[in-house]
Coordinates of C-alpha atoms (C1' of nucleotides) in Angstrom, one line a residue:
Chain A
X718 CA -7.0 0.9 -5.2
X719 CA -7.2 3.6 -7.6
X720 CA -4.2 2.7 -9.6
X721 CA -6.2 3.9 -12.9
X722 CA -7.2 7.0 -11.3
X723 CA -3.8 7.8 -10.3
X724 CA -1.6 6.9 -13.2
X725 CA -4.3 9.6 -15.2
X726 CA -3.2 12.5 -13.5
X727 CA 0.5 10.8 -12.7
X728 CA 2.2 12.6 -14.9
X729 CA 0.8 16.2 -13.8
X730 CA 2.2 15.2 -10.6
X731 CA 0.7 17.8 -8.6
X732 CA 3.2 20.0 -6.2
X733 CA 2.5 20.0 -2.5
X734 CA 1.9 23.5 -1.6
X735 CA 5.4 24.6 -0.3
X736 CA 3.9 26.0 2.8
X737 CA 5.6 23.6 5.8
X738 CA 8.6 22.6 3.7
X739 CA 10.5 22.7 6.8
X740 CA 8.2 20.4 8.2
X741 CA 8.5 17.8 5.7
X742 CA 11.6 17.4 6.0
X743 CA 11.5 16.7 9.8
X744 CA 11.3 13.0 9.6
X745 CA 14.6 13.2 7.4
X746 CA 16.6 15.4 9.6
X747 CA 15.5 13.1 12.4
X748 CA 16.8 9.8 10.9
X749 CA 20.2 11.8 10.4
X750 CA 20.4 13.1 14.0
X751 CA 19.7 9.5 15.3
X752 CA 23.1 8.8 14.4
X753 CA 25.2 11.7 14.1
X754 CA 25.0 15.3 15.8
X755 CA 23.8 18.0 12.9
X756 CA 24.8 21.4 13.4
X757 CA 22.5 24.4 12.9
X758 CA 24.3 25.7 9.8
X759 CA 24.2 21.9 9.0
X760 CA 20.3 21.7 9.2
X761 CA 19.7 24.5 7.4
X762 CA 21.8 23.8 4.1
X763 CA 20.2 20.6 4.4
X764 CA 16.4 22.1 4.3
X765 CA 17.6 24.3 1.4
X766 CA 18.0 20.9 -0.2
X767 CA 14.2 20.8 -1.7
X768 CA 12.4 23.6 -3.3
X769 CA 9.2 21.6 -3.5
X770 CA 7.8 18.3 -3.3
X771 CA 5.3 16.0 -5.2
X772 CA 2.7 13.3 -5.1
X773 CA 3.0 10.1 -6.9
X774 CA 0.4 7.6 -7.3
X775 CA 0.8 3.6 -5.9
X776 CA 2.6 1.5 -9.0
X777 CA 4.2 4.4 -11.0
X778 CA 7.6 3.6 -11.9
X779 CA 9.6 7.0 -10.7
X780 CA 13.2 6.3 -12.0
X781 CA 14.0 3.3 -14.4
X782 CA 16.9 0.7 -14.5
X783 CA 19.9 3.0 -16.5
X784 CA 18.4 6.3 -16.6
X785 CA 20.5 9.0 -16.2
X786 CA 20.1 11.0 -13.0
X787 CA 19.7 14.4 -12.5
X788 CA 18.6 14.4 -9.0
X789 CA 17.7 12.3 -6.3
X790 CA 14.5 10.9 -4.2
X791 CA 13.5 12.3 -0.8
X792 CA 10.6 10.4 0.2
X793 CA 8.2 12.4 2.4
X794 CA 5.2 10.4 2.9
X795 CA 4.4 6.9 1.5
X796 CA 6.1 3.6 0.4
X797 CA 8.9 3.3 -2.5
X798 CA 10.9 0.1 -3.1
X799 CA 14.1 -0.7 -5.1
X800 CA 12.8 -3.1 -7.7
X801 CA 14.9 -5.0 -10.1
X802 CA 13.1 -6.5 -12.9
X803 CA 14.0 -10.0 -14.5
X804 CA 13.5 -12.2 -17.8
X805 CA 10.5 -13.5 -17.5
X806 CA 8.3 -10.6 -15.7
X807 CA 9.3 -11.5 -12.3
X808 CA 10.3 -8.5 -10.2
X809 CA 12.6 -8.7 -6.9
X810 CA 12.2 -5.8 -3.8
X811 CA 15.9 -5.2 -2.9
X812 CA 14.8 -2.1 -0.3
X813 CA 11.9 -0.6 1.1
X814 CA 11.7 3.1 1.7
X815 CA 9.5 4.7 4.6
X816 CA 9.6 8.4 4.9
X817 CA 12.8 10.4 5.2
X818 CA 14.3 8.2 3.6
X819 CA 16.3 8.6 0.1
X820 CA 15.5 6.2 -2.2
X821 CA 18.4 6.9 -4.7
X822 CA 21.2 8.9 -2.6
X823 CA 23.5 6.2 -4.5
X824 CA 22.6 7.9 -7.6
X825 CA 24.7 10.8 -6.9
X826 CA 28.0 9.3 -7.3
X827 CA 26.5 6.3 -9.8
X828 CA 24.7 8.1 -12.0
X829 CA 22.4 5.9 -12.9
X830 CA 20.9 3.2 -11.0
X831 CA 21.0 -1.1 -11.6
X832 CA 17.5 -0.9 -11.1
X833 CA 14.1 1.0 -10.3
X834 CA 12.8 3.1 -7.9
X835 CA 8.9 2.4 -8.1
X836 CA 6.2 3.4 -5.9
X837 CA 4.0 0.6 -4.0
X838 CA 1.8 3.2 -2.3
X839 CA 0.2 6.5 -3.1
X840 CA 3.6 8.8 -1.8
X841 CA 5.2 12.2 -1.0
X842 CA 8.5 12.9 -2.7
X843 CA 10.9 15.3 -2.9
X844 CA 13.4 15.6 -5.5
X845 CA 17.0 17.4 -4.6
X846 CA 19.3 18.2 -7.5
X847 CA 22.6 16.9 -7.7
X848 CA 24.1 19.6 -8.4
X849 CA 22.3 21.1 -5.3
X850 CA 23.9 17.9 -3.5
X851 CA 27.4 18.6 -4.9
X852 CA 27.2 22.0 -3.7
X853 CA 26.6 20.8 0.0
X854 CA 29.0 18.2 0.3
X855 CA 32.0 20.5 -1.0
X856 CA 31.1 23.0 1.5
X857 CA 30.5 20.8 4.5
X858 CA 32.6 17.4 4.2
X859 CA 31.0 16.1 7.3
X860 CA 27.7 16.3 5.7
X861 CA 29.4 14.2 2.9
X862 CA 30.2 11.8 5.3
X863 CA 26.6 11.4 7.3
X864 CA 25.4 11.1 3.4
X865 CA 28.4 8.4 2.6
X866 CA 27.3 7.0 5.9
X867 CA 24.0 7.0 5.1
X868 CA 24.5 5.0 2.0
X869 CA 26.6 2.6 3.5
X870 CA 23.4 1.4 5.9
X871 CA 21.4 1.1 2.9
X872 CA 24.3 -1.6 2.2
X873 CA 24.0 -2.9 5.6
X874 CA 20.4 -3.7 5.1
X875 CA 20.7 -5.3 1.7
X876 CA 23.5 -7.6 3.4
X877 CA 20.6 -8.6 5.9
X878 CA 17.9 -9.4 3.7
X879 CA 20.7 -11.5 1.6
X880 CA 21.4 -13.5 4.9
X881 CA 17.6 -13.8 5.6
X882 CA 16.9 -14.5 2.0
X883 CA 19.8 -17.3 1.8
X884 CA 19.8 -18.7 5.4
X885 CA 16.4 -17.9 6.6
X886 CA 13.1 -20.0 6.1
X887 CA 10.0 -17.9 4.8
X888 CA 8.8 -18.1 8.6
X889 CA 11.5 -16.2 10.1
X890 CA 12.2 -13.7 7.1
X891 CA 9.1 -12.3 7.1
X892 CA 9.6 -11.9 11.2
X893 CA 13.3 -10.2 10.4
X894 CA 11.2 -8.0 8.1
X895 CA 8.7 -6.5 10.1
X896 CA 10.9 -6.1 13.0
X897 CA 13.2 -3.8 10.6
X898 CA 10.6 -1.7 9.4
X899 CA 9.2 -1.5 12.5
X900 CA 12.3 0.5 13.9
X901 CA 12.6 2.3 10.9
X902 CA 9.0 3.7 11.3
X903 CA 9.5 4.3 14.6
X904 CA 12.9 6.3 14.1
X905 CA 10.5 8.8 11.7
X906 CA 7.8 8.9 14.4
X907 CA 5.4 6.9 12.1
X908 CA 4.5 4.4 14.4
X909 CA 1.3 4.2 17.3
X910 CA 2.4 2.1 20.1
X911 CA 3.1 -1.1 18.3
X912 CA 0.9 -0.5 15.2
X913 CA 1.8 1.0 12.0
X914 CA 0.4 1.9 8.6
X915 CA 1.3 -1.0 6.1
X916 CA -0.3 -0.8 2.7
X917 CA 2.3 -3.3 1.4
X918 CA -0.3 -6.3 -0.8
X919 CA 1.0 -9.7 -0.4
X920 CA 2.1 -9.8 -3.6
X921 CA 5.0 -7.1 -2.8
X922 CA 5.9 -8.7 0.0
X923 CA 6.7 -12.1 -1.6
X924 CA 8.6 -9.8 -3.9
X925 CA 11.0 -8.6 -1.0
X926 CA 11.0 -12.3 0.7
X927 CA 12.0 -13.9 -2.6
X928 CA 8.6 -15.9 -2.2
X929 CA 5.3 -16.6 -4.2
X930 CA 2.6 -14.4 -2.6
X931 CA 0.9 -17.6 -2.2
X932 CA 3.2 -18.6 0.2
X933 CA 3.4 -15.1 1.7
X934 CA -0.2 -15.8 2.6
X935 CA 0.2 -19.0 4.6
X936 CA 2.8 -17.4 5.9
X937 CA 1.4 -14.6 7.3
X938 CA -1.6 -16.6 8.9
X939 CA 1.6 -18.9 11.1
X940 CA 2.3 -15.1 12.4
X941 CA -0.9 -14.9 12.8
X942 CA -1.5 -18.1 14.6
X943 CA 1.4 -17.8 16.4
X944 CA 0.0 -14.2 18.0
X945 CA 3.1 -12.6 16.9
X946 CA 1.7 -9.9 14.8
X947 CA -2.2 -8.7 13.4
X948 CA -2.3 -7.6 9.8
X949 CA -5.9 -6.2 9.1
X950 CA -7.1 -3.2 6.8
X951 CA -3.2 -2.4 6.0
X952 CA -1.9 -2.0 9.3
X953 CA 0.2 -3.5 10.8
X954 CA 0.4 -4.8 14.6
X955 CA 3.3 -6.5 16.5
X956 CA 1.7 -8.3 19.4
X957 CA 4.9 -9.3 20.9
X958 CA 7.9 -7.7 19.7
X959 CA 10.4 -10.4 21.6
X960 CA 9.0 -13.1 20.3
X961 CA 9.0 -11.5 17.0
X962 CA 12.8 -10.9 17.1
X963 CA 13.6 -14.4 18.3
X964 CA 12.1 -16.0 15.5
X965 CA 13.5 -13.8 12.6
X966 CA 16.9 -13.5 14.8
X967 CA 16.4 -9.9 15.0
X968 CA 19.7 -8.2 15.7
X969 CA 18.8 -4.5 15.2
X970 CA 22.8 -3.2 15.0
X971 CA 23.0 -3.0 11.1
X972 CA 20.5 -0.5 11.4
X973 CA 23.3 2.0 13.4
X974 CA 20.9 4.0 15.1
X975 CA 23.2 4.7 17.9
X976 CA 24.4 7.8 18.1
X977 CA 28.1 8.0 17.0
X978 CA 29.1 11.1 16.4
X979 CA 32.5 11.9 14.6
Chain B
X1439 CA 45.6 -26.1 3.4
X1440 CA 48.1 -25.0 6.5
X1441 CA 45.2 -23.8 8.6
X1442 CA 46.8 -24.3 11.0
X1443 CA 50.3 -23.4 9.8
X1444 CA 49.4 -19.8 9.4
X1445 CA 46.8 -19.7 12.6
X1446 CA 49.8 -20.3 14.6
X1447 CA 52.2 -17.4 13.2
X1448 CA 49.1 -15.8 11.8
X1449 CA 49.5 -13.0 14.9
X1450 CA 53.0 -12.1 13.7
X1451 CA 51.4 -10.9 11.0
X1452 CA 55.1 -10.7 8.8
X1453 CA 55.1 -8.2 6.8
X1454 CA 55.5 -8.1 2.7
X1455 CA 58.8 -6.1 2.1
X1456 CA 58.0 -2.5 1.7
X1457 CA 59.9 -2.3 -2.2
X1458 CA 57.2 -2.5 -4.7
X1459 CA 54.9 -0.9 -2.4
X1460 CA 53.7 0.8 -5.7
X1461 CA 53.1 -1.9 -7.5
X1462 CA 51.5 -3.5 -5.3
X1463 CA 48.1 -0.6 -4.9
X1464 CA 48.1 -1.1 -8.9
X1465 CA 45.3 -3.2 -9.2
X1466 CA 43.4 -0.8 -7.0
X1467 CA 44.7 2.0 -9.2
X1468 CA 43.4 -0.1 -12.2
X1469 CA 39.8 -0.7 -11.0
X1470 CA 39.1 2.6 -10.1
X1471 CA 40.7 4.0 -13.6
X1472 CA 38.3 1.4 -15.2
X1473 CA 35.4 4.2 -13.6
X1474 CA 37.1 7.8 -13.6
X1475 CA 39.6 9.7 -14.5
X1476 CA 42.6 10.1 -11.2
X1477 CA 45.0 12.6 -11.8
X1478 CA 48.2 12.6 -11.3
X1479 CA 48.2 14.2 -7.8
X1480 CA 44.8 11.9 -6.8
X1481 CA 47.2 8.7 -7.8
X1482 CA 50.1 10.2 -5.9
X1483 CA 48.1 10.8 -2.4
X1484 CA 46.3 7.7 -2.8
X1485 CA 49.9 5.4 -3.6
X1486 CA 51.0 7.2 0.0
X1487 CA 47.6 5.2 1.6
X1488 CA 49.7 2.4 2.0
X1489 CA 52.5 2.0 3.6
X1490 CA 53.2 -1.7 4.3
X1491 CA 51.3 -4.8 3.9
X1492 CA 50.4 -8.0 5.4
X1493 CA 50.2 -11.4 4.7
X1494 CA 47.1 -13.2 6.1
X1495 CA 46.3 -17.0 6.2
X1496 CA 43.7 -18.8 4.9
X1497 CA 40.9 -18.8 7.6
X1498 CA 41.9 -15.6 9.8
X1499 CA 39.4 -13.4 10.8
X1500 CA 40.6 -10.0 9.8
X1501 CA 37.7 -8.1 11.5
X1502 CA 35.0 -9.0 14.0
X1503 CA 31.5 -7.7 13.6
X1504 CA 31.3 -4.7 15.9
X1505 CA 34.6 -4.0 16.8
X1506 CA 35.9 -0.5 16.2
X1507 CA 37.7 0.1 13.1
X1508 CA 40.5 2.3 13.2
X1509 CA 41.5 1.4 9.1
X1510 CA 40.4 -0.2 6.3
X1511 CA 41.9 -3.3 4.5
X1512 CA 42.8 -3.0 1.1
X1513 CA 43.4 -6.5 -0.7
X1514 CA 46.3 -6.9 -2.7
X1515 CA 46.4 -10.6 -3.6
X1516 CA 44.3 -13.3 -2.6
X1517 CA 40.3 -13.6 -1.0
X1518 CA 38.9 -12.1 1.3
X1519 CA 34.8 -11.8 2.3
X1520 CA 32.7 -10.5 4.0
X1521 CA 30.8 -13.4 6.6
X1522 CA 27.6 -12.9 8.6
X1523 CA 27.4 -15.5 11.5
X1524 CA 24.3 -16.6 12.2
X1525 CA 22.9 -18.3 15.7
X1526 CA 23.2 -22.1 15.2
X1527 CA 26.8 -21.9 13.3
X1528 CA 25.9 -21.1 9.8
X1529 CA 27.6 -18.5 8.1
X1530 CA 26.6 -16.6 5.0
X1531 CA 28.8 -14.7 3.0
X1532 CA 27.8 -11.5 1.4
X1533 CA 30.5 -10.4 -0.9
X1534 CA 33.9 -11.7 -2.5
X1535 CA 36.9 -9.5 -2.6
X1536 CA 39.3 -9.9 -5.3
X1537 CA 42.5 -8.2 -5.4
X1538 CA 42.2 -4.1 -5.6
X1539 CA 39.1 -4.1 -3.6
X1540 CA 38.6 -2.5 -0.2
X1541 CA 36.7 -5.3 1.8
X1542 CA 35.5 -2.3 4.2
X1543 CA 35.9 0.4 2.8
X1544 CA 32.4 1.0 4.6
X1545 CA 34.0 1.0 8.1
X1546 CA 35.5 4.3 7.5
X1547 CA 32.1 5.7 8.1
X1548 CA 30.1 3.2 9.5
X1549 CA 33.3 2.6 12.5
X1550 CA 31.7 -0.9 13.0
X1551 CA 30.9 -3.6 10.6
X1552 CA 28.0 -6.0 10.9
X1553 CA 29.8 -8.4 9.7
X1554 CA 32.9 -10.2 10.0
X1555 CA 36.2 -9.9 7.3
X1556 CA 37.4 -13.1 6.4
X1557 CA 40.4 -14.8 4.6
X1558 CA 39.3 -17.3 2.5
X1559 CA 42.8 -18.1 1.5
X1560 CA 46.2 -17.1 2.1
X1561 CA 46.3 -13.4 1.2
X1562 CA 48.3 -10.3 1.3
X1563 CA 46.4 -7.0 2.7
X1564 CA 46.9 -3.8 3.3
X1565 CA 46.1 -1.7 6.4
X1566 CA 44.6 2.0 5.6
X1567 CA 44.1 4.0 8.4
X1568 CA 41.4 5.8 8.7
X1569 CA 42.9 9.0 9.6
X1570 CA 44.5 9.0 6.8
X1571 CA 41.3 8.4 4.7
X1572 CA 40.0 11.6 6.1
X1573 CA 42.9 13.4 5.1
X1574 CA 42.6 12.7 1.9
X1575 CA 38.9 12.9 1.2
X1576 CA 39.0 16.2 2.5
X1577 CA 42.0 18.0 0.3
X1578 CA 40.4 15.7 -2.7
X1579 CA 36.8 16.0 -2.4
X1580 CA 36.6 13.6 -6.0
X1581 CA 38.5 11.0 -4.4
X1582 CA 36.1 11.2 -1.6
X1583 CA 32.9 10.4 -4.3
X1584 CA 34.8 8.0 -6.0
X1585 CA 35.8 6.4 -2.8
X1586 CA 31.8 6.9 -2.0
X1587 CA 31.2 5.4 -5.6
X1588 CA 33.1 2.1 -4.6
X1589 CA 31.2 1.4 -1.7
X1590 CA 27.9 2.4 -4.0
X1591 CA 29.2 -0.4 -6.3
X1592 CA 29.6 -2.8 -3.5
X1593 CA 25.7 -2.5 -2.3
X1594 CA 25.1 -3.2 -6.1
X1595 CA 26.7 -5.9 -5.9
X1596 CA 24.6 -7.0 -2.8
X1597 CA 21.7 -6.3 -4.9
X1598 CA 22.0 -8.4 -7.6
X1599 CA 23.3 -11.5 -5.0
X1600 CA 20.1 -11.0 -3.4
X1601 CA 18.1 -11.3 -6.6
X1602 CA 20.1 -14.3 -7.4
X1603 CA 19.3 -15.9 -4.1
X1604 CA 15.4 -14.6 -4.2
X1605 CA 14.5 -15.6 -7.6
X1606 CA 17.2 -17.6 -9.1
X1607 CA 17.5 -21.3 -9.1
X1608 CA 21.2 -23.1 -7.9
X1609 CA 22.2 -23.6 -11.4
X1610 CA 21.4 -19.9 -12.7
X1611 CA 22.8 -18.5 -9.0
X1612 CA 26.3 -20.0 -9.8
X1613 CA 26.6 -19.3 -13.1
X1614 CA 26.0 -15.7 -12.2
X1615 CA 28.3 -15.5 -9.4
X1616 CA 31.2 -16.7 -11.6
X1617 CA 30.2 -14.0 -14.6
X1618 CA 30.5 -11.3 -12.1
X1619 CA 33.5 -13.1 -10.7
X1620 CA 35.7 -13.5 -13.8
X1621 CA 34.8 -9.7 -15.1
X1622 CA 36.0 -8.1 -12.0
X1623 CA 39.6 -10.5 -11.9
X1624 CA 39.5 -9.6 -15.1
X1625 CA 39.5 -6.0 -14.6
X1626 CA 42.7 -5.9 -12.7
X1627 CA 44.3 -8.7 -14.7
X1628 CA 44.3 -11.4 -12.4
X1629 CA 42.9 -13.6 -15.7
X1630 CA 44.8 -15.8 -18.0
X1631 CA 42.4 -15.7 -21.3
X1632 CA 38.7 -16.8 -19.8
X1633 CA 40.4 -19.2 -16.8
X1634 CA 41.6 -18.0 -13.0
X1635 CA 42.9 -19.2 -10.0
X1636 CA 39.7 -19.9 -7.7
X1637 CA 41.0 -21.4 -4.5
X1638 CA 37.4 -21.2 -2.7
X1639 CA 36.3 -24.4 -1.8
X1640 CA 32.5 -25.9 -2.2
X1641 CA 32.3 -25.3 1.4
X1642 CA 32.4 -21.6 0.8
X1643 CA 31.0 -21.2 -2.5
X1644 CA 28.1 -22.5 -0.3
X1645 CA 28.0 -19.7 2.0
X1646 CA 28.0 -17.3 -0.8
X1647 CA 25.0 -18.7 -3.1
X1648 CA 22.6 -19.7 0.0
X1649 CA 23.2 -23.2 -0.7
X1650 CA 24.8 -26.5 1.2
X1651 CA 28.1 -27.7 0.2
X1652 CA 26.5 -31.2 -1.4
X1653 CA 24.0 -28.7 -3.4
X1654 CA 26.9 -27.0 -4.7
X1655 CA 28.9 -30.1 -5.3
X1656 CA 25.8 -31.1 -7.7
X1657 CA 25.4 -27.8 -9.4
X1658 CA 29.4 -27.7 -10.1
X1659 CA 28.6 -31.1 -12.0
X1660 CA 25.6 -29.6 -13.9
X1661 CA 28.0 -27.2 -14.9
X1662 CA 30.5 -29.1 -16.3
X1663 CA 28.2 -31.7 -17.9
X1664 CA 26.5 -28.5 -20.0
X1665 CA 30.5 -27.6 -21.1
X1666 CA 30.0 -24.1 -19.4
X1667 CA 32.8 -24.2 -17.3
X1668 CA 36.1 -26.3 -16.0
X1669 CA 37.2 -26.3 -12.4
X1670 CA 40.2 -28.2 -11.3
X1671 CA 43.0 -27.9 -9.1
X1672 CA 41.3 -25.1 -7.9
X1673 CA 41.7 -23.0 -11.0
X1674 CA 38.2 -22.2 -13.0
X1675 CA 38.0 -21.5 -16.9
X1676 CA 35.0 -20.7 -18.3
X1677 CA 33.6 -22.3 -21.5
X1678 CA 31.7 -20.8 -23.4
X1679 CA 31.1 -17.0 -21.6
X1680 CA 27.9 -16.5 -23.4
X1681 CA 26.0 -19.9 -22.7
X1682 CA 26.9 -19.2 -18.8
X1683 CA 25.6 -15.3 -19.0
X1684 CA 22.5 -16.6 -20.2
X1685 CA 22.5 -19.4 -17.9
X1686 CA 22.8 -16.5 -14.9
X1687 CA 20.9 -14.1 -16.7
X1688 CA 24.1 -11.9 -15.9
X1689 CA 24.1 -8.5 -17.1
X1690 CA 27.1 -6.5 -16.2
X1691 CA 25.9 -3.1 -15.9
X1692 CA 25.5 -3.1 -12.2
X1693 CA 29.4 -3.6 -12.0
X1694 CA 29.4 0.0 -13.3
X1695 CA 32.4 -0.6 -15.0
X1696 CA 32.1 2.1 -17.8
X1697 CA 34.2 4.9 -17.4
X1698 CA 31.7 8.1 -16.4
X1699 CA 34.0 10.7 -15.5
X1700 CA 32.9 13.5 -13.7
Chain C
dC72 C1' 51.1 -44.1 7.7
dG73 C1' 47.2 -41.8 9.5
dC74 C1' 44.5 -37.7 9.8
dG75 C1' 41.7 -33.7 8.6
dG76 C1' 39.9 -31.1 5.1
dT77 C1' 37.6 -31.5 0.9
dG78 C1' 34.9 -33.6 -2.7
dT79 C1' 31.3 -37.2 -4.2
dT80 C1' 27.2 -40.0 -4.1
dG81 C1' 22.6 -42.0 -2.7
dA82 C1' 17.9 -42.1 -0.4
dG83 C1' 14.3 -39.9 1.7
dA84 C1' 12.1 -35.7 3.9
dC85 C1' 10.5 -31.1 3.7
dC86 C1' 9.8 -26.4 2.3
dT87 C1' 8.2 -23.8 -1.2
dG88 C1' 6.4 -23.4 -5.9
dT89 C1' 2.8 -24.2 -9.4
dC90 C1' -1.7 -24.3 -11.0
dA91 C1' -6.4 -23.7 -10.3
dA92 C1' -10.5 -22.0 -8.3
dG93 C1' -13.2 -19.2 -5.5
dA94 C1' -14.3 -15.3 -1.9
dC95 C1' -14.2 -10.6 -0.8
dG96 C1' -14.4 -5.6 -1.4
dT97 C1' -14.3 -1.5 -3.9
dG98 C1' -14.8 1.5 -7.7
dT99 C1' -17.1 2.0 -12.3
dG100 C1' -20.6 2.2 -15.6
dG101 C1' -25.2 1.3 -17.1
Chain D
dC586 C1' -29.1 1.1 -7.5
dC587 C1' -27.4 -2.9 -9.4
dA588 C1' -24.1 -5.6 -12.3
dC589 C1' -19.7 -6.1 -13.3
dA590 C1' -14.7 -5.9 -13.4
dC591 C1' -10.6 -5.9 -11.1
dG592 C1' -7.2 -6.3 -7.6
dT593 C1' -6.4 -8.8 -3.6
dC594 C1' -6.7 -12.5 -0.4
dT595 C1' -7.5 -17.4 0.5
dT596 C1' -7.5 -22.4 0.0
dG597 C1' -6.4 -27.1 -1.9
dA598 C1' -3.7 -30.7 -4.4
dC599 C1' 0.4 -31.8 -6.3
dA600 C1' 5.2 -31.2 -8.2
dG601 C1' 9.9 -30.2 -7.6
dG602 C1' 14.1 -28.1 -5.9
dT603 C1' 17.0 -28.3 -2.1
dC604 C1' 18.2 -30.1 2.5
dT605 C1' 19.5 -33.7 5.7
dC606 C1' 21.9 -37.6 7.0
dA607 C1' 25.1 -40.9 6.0
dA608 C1' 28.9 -43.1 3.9
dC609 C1' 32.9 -43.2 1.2
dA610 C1' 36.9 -41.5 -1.9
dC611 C1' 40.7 -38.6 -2.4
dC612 C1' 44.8 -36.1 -1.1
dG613 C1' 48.3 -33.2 0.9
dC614 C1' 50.6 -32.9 5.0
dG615 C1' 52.5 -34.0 9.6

DNA sequence: CGCGGTGTTGAGACCTGTCAAGACGTGTGG
DNA sequence: CCACACGTCTTGACAGGTCTCAACACCGCG
């Protein structure tokens, strides 16, 4: 998959031509707006946010475990995970990232992260300043909130994948799983009907379910089986979505997409 | 334990008598000196959060998932946690709260919790409301990152029990969860030396670690028979402190209890 | 004195891990 | 253009950690 390839020219990471800035942000400002109303001043501090963006190559390792933070990650187009490494080599997936997401908004106040922000696919980031970040939350407060917010569903979804990881068989986590990311995508308009792009290798996964990616694999053909989804050439198809949600007990509230504004 | 005792006055909710309302926010005070720097006029505005507190029984359930918050609880003395009910009866729980902790300090922006709030024993809370919350994060906008910091710490937290419950066997889950356990009593001196008061029975301790309650009861055993800790009349010492961080592989750093000042 | 909550113990079942081997596809280098 | 290497996916046999079910002990409290 090119991982050579990439990590060569990794470190030149080579900007995205800042023509369409505004578009890139889109998918961003549209997760936001799903759950709170964004004024037009609003929106355009927030697009002042990124100055220009950059590719990264599947694997590399874009902020490690105690680093100190500068800025935080905007991703634009790709994958990125929260990765905590262990004795002993094994790594555990505490988040997945699709696009318009931040991966590290926590940083901001932290200042340095409890573990890494790598990338699992061949991505589009953006990197916004703290300092830049400080500057938007002192002059609009409620942007501090949707932020604060914002940070607080990332909590919401590590509480659910604790439940699923604790309560769940491998079965009906891996159903909980695609059902999330599912909405996510779909929130970001990156989703076709019921199919989606989903370079995630078995190995990953088992590193979000808390499984071997052996038994990812069986797993997978019981979805299979069971015509609940179709996983072929890295995408991703949900056959029927009910069924899917019954069996991972799919309860899509933490995700607070409802609009509440303040 | 008087579950039923306090159920039955449990609405009437008696409240603690209002002198020593500053003491009583110390501990709070004390944790979030243990990461910043509060001035003066921050410690004043945040002592006038509070202005009377409740006592809670073992068993209440403080807050119902999806209800609309109108104020946050601030724990004072005793246990509270955050639950996740689950179809079929099982419950998980997803974080402890020790004394000085907001258990959802997340509702003030969220509005709704996906979880429940639970007292695990008899406890004495105070109500913040939310309005006042606002106030203050928006005359102090540092209070408002280091309130935003908090709740950054609690997803960290929610991290690192999802590693333990992805990758970590019984024995390595527990000691962990009683590492992280006696640092943050310890941090707002609610240790005696290396034991504390740990009223939480197997039954819960079960819900925490992803375990059942005769799994726990045999991992409790392991851990007295390696000398790592002592739990008796519902009051845990610990040891030998190093053996059991190796034994949890517990590194404290996600606790982010080094002061960083802005 | 009896009861409910809690803690303890044993035997067997089951889910998932471990180890090992091979298939497949794609990019690389000769 | 082919041979090879590497990452990924797949399959099988076996081991082991944890669950389930069941029974019993302990204890504070009504």
């Amino acid at each position: 998959m090119g991982k050579v390839r990439f990590e060569s020219d990794g470190n030149r990471n080579a900007t995205v031509s800042p023509r369409g800035l505004n578009l890139v942000i889109d998918a961003h400002l549209r997760r936001l707006r799903k759950r709170d109303v964004i004024g037009a001043a609003e929106e355009q501090a927030i697009r002042a946010l990124v100055s220009q963006t950059q590719r990264v190559s599947a694997h590399r390792t874009l902020i490690r475990e105690g680093e100190k933070l500068e800025h935080s990650v905007l991703l634009i187009d790709g994958w990125l995970a929260r990765a905590v490494d262990m004795a002993g080599g094994a790594r555990h997936i505490t988040e997945l990232h699709v696009p318009g997401d931040f991966a590290d908004l926590h940083g901001f106040t932290l200042k340095r992260l409890d573990h890494d922000v790598v990338a699992l696919a061949d991505s589009i980031i953006a990197l916004v300043p703290h300092e830049r970040l400080k500057e938007l939350t002192d002059r609009f407060p409620h942007i501090a909130r949707v932020y604060w917010f914002s940070t607080n569903v990332d909590a919401a979804i590590h509480r659910q994948w604790a439940v699923s990881l604790g309560r769940r068989n491998a079965f009906s986590r891996m159903a909980h799983l695609f059902c999330e990311i599912f909405l996510r995508l779909d929130v970001v308009g990156k989703t076709t009907g019921a199919s989606f792009d989903f370079p995630i290798t078995q190995e990953q996964l088992a590193s979000c379910l808390g499984l071997t990616a052996v038994h990812v694999n069986r797993t997978l053909q019981a979805l299979r089986r069971e015509a609940l989804i179709e996983l072929e050439n890295r995408r991703l198809t949900i056959l029927q979505f009910d069924e899917l949600k019954r069996a991972g007990e799919f309860d899509p509230s933490y995700l607070y997409l409802d609009r509440q504004p303040e």
